[in-house]
Short mmCIF file of C-alpha atoms and ligand atoms in Angstrom, two decimals:
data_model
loop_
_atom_site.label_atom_id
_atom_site.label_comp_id
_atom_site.label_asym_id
_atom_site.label_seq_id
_atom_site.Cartn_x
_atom_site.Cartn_y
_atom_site.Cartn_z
CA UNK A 260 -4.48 -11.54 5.10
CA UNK A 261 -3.38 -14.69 6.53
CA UNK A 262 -0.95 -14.54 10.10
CA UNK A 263 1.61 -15.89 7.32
CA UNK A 264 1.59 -13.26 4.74
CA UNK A 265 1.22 -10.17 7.93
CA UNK A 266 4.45 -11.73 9.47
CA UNK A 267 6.28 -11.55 5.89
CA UNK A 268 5.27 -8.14 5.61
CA UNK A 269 6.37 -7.23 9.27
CA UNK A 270 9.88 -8.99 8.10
CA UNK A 271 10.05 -6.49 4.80
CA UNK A 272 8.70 -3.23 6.89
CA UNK A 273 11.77 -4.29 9.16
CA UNK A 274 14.71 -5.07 6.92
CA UNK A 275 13.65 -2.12 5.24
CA UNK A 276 14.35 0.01 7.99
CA UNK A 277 17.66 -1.38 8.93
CA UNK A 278 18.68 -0.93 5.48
CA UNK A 279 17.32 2.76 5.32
CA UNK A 280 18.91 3.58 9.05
CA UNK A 281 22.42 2.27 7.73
CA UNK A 282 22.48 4.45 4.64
CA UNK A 283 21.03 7.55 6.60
CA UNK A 284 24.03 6.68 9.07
CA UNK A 285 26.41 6.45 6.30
CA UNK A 286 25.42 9.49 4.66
CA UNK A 287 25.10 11.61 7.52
CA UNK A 288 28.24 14.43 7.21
CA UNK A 289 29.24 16.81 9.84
CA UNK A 290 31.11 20.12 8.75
CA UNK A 291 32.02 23.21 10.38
CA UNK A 292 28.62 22.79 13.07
CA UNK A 293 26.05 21.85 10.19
CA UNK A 294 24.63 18.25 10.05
CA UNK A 295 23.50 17.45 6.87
CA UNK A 296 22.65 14.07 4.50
CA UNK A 297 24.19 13.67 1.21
CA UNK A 298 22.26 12.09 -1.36
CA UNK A 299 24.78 9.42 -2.21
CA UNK A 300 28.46 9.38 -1.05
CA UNK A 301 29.90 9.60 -4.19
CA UNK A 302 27.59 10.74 -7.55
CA UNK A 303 26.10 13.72 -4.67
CA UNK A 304 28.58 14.38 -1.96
CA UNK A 305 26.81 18.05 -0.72
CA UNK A 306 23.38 18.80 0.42
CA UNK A 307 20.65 19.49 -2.16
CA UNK A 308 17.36 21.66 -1.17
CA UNK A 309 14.65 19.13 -1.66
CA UNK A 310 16.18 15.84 -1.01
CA UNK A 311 17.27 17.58 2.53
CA UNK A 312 13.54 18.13 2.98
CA UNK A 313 12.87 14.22 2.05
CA UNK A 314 15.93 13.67 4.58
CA UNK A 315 14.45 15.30 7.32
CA UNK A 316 11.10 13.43 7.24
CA UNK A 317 12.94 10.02 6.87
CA UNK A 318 15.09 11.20 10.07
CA UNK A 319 12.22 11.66 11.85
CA UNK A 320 10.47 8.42 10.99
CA UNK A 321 13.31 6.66 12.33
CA UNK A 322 12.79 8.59 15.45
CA UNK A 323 15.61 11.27 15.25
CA UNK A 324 14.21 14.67 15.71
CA UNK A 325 17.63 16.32 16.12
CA UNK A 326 18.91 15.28 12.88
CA UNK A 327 15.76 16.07 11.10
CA UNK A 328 15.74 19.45 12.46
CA UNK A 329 19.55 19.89 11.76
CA UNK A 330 18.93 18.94 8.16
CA UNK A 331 16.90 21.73 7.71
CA UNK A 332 18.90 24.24 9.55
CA UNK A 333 22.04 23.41 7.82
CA UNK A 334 19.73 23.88 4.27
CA UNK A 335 18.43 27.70 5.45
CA UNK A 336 22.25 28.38 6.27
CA UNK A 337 23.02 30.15 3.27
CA UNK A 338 19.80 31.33 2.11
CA UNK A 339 19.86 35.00 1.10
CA UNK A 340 18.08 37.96 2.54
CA UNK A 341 15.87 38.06 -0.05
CA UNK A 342 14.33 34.85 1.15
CA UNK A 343 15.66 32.85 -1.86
CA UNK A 344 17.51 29.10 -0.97
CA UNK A 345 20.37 27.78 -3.15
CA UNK A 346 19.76 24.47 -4.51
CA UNK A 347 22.96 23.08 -3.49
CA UNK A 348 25.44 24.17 -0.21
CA UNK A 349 29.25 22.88 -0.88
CA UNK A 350 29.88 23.05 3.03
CA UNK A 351 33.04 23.14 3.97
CA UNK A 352 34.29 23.91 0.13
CA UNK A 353 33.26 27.31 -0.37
CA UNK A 354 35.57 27.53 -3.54
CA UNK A 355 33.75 24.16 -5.10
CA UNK A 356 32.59 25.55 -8.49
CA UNK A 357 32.36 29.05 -7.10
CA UNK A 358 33.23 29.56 -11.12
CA UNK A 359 30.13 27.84 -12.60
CA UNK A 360 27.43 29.01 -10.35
CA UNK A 361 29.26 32.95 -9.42
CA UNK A 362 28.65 32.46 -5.68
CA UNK A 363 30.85 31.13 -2.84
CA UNK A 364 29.47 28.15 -1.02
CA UNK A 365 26.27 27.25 -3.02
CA UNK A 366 24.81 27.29 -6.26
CA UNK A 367 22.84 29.91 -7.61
CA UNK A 368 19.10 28.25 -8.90
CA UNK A 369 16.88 26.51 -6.16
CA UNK A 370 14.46 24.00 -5.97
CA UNK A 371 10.85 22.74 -5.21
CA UNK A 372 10.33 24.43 -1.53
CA UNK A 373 9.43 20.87 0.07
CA UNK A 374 10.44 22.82 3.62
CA UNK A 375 6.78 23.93 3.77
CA UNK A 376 5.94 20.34 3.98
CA UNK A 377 8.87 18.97 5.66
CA UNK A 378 8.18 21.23 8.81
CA UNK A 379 4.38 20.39 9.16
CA UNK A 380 5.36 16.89 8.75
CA UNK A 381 7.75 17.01 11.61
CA UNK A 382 4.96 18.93 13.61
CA UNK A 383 2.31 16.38 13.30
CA UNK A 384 5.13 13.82 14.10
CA UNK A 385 5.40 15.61 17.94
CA UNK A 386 8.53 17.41 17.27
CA UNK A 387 9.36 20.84 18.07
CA UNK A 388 10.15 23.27 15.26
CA UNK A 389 12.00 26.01 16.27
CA UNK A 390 10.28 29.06 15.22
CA UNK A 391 13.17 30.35 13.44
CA UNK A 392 12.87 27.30 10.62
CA UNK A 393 9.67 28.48 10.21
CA UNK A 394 10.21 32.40 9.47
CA UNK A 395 13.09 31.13 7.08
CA UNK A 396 11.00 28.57 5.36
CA UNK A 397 8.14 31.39 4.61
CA UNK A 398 10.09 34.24 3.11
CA UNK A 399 11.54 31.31 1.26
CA UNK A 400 8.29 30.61 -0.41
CA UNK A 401 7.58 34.58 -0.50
CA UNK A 402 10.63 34.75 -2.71
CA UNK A 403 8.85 32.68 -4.71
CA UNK A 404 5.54 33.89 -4.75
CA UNK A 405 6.59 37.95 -5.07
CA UNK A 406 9.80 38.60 -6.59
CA UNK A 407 9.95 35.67 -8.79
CA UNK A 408 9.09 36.26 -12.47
CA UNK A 409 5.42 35.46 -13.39
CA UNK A 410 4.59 34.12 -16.92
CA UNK A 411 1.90 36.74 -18.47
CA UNK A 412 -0.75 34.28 -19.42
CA UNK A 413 -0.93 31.88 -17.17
CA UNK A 414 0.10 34.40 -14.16
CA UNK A 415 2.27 31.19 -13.20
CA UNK A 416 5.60 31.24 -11.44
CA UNK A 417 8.45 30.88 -13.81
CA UNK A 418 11.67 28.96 -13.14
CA UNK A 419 15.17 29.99 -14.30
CA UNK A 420 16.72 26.52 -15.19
CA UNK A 421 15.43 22.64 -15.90
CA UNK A 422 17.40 22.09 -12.47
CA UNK A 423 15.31 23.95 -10.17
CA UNK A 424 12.32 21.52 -11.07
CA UNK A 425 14.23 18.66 -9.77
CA UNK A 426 13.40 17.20 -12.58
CA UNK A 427 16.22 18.63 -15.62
CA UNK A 428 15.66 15.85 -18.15
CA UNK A 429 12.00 15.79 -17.99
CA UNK A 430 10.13 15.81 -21.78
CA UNK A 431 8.48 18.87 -20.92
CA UNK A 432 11.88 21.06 -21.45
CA UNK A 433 12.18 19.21 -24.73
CA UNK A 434 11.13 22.14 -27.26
CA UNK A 435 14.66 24.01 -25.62
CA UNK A 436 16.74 21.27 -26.72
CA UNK A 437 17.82 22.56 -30.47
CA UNK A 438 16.97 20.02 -32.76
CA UNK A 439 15.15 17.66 -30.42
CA UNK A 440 16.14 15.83 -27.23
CA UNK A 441 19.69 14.33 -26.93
CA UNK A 442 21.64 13.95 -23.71
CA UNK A 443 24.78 15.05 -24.69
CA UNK A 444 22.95 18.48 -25.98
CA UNK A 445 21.00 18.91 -23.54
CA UNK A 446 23.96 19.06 -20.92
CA UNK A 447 25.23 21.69 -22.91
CA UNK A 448 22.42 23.69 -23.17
CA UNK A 449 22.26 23.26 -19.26
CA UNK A 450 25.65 24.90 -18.90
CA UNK A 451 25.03 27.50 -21.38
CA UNK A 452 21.42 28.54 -19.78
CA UNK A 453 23.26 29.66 -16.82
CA UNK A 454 24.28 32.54 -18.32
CA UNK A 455 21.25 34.34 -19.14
CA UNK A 456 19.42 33.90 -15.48
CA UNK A 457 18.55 37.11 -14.70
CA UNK A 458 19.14 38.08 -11.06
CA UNK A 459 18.40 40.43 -8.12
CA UNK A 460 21.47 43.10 -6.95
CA UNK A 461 22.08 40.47 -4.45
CA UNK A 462 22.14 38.09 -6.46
CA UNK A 463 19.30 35.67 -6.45
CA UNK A 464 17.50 34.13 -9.32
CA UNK A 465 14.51 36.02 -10.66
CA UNK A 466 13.92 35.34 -14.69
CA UNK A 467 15.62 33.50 -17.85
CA UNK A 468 14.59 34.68 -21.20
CA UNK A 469 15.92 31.78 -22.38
CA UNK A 470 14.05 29.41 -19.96
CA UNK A 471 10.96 31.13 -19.12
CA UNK A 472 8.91 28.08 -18.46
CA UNK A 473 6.24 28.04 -15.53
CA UNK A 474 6.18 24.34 -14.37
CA UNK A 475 2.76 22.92 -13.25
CA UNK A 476 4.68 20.60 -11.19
CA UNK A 477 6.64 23.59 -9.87
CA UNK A 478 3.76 26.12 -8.89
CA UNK A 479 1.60 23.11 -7.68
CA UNK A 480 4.56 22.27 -4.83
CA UNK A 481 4.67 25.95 -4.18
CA UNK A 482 1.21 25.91 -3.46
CA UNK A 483 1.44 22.80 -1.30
CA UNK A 484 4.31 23.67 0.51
CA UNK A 485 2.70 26.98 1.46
CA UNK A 486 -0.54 25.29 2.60
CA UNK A 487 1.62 22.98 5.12
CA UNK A 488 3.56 25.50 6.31
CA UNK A 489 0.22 27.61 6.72
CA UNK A 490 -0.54 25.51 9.24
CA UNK A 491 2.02 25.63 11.20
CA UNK A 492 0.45 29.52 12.32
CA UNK A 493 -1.32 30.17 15.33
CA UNK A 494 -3.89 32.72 15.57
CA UNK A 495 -1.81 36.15 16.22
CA UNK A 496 0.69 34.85 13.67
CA UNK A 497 0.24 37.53 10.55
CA UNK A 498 2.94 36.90 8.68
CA UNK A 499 1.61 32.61 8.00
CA UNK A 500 -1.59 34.25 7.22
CA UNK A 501 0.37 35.02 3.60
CA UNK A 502 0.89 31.36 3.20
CA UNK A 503 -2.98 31.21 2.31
CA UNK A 504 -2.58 33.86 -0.31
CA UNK A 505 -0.18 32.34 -2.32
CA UNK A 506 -2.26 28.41 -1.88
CA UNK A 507 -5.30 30.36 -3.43
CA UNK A 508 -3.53 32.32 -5.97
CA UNK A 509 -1.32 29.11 -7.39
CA UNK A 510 -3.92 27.11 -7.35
CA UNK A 511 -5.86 28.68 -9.21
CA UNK A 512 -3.50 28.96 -11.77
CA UNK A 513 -2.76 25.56 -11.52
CA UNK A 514 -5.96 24.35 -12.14
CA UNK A 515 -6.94 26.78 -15.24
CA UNK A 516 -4.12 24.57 -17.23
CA UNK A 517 -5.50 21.27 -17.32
CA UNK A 518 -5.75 19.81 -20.61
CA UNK A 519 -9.37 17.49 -20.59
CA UNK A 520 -7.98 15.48 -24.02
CA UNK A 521 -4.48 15.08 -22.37
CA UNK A 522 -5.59 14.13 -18.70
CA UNK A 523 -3.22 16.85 -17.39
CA UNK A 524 -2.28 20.09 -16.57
CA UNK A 525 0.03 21.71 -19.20
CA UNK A 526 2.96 23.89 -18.15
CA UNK A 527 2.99 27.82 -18.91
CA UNK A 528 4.93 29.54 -21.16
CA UNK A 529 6.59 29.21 -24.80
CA UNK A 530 6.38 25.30 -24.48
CA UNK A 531 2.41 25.22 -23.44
CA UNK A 532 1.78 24.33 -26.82
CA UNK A 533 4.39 21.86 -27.48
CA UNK A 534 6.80 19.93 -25.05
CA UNK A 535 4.79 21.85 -21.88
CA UNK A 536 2.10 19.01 -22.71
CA UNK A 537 3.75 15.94 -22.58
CA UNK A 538 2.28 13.62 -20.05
CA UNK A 539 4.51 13.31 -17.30
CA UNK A 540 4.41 12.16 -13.48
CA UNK A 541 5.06 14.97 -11.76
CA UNK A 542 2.52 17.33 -13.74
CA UNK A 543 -0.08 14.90 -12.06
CA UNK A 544 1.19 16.31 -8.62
CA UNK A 545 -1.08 18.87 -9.44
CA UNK A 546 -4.07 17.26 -7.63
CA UNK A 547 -1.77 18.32 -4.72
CA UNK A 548 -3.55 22.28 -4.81
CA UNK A 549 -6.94 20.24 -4.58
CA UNK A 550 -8.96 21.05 -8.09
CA UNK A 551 -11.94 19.80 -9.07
CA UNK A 552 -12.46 16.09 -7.67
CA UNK A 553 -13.56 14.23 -11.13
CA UNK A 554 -9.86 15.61 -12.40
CA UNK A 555 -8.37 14.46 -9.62
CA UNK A 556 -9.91 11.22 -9.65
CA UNK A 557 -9.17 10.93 -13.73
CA UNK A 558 -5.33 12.09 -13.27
CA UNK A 559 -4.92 9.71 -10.23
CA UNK A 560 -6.55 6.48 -12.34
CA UNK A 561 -3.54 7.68 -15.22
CA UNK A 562 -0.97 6.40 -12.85
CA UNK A 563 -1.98 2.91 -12.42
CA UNK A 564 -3.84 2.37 -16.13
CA UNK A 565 -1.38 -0.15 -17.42
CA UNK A 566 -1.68 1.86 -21.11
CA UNK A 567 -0.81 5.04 -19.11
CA UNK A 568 1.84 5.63 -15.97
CA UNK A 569 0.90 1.57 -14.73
CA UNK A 570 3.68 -0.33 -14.07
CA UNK A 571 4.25 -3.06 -11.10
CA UNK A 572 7.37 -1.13 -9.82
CA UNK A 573 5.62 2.39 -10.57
CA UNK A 574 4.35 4.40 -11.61
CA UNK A 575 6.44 5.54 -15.04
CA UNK A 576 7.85 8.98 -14.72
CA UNK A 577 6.56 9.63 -18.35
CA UNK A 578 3.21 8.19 -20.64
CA UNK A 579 3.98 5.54 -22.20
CA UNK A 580 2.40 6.61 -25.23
CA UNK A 581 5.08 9.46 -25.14
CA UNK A 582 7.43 9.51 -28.07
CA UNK A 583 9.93 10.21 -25.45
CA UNK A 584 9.02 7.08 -23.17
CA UNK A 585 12.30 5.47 -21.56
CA UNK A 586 12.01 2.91 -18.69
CA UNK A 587 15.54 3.25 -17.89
CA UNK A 588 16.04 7.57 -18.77
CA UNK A 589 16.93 9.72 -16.46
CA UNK A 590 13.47 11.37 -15.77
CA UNK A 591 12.23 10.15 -19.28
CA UNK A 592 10.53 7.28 -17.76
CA UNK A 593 12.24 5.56 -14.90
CA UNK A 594 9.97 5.30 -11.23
CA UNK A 595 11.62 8.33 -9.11
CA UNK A 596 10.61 7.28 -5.01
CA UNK A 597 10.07 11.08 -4.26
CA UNK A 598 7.60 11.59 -6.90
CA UNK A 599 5.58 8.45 -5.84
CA UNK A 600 5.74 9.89 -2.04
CA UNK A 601 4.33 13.22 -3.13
CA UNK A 602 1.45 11.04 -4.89
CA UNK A 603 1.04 9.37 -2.37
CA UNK A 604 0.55 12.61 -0.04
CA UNK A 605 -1.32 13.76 -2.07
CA UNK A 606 -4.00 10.72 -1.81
CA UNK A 607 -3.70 10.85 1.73
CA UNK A 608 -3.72 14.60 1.74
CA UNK A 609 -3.52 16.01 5.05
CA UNK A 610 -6.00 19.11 5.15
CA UNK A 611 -7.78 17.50 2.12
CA UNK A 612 -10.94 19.65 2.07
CA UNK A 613 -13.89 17.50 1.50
CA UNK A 614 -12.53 14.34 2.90
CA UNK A 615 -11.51 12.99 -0.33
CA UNK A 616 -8.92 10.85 1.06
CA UNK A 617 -7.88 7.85 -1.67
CA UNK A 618 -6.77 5.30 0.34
CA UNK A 619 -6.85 2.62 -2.38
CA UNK A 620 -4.84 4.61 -4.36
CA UNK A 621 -2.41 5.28 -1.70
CA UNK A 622 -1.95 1.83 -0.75
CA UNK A 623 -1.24 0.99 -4.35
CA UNK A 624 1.40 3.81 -4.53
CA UNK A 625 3.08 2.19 -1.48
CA UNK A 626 3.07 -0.84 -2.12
CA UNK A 627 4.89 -0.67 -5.56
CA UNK A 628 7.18 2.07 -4.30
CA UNK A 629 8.71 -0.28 -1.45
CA UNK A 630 9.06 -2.93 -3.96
CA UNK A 631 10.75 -0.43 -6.24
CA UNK A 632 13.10 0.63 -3.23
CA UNK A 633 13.65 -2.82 -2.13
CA UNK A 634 14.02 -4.80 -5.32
CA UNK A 635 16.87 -1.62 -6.53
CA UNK A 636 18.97 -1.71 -3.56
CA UNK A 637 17.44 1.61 -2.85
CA UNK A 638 18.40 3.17 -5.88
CA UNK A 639 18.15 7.06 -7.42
CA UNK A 640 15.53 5.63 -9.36
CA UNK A 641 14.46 2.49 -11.12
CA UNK A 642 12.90 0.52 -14.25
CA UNK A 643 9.31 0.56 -13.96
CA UNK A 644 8.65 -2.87 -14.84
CA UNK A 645 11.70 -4.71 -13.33
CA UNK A 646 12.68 -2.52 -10.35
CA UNK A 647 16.14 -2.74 -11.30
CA UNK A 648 18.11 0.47 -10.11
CA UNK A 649 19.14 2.97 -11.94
CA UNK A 650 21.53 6.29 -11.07
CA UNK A 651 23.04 6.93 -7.92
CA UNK A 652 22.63 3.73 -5.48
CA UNK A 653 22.00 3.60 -2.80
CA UNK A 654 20.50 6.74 -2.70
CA UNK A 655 18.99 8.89 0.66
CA UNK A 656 15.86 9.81 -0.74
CA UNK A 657 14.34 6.59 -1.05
CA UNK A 658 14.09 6.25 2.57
CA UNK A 659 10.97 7.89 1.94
CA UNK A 660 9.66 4.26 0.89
CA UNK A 661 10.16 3.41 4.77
CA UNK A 662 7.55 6.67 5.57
CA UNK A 663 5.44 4.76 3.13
CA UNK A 664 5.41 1.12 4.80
CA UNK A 665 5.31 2.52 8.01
CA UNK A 666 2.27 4.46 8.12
CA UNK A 667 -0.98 3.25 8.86
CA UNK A 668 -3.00 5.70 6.83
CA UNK A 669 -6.47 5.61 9.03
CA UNK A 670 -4.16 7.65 11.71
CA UNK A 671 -3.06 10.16 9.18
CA UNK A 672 -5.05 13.46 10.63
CA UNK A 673 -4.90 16.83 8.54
CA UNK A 674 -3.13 19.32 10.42
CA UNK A 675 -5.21 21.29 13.13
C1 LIG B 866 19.57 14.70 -9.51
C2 LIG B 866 18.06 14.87 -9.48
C3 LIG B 866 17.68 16.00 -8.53
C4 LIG B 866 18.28 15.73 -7.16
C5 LIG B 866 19.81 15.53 -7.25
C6 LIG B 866 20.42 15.09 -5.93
O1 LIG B 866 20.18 15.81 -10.06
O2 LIG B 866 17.58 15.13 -10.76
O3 LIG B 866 16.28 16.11 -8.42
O4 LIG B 866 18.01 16.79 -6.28
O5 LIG B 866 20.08 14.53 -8.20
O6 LIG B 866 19.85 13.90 -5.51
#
């Protein structure tokens, strides 16, 4: 690299973080003692589970460790005995569609447990996590792992709603759209699965006979997040020592679906044989529960094959070869920044077992995921090919493209 081209770079990496700082600044909401970062002030003005967890690690690459611990503590504030964590906390607005969801305060689903992560991350970044986060973080991911639903076949985790995978227009939910994908449908459908959740005395999600899909995407994170948190233990620590159970377990599971023909790992359930196969994205964050390293290796060269998930601004959300393919959907083929930061992780993979670290492939994920964030105004999510924004902008989460420029992956240790 010439002193030219380094200096540009420098400029980027530094604009970038001005512009990220400002919008973590602007989003930043205090109410009733909790400190919390909306998505985007208007389209998402509460605090959703897993972009709080993205939050949390972009506050604490910009070198506030309060904020990225409050983050988290405002998310556990509501969660249930039970362990289980509402996907979305209306604080301050406890009546705010109390109808819809049948609860006070928050809504009734959840979402991919990225605390797991989100709290190793902070550890390895030097601050201190207060050991309550942790204990609420693991029965979190218990909740998951013992009372929620299994599907019989697969033995894989089940989720109640599109929602809780984060991702609620994906392709893969397509066979529960009746008569075939359409967005004004599918909203409906959205509503209407509400009602047949199936739910602990207390309240918390367990099953929907009407949904009962078990996400590869979904399970994988579980595993992941419960590997990272694993970590966190120290020796006399039993209760962590479960964290290891449930990585095995998942992963397992996780692995036994991939699909050689399809390069991917097909969900469980009703849809395994139809929609449950289409080739998206965020299946791919299986190689997250570490499989066999030739899949790994095959699912990671899907995302930059030009034919496949390529793009210059990517990679695609969905296969291009997909019926369903959309550059500019709402998770039907649009780049989402979280996704590519979770790939990226993944290549980088902190406790990666046989020192498969793929640094080429991480570097490529970063490098067209900062263009992405930069070229959209730091958008939702954008157009593969253009990096013209799409959704809510500008939007907290893709921060995470700062994380991404910032690192200098040789440094990147797996936790001790
Ligand atoms: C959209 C996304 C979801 C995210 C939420 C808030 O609903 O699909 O993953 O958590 O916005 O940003």
């Amino acid at each position: 690299m010439t002193d030219g081209a380094a200096g540009r770079e420098a400029t980027v990496a530094s604009d970038l973080r001005d512009r990220v700082r400002a919008v973590m600044e602007a989003h930043w909401r205090e109410v009733d003692g909790h400190g919390f970062t909306v998505p985007n002030a208007t389209v998402y003005p509460w605090q959703w589970l897993w972009d709080s967890c993205f939050h949390s690690i972009i506050w604490a690459e910009l070198g506030d460790g309060d904020r990225a611990i409050r983050e988290l503590e405002s998310l556990f504030a509501h969660q249930d005995d039970d362990g289980f964590v509402p996907h979305v906390t209306h604080h301050g607005d406890p009546g705010f569609h109390a109808d819809f969801w049948g609860r006070r305060g928050t809504s009734s689903i959840t979402q991919p447990p990225m605390y797991g992560h989100a709290l190793a991350e902070l550890e390895r970044r030097g601050i201190d996590v207060p050991t309550d986060l942790v204990d609420r973080a693991r029965a979190g991911l218990e909740f998951l792992f013992r009372v929620r639903r299994r599907d019989d076949e697969s033995g894989l985790i089940t989720v109640v709603h599109p929602w809780e995978t984060g991702a609620d227009n994906s392709p893969r939910w397509d066979d529960f759209c009746p008569g075939g994908f359409d967005v004004t449908r599918w909203k409906q459908v959205k509503g209407d699965l509400l009602s047949t959740v199936e739910r602990t005395p207390g309240g918390a999600p367990v099953a929907n006979p009407a949904f009962p899909v078990a996400p590869v995407s979904f399970n994988a994170l579980v595993a992941f997040n419960a590997w990272e948190l694993g970590h966190l233990a120290s020796e006399d620590d039993e209760p962590l020592w479960g964290m290891g159970r449930i990585l095995l377990e998942l992963s397992v599971r996780v692995d036994d679906r991939w699909d050689e023909g399809l390069a991917t790992w097909v969900d469980g359930g009703p849809s395994a044989g139809g929609s449950g196969r289409a080739r998206t994205s965020d299946a791919i964050l299986a190689t997250l529960t570490r499989g066999p390293e030739d899949r790994e290796a095959r699912a990671f060269a899907e995302l930059f094959e030009p034919l496949a998930f390529g793009a210059a601004y990517g990679p695609t959300q969905v296969h291009r070869a997909e019926p369903s393919f959309d550059p500019r959907g709402y998770w039907r083929g649009a780049t989402w920044p979280q996704v590519n930061y979770l790939h990226w992780v993944s290549a980088l993979a902190p406790g990666r077992e046989h020192g498969r670290r793929l640094h080429a492939e991480a570097d490529r994920i970063a490098a067209s995921t900062v263009a992405g964030a930069t070229a959209s105004g730091l958008a939702e999510y954008w157009h593969p090919d253009t990096g013209a924004g799409l959704g809510a902008v500008p939007q907290s989460w893709t921060g995470l493209a700062l994380v991404l420029a910032a690192e200098p992956q040789q440094t990147r240790e797996a936790p001790g």
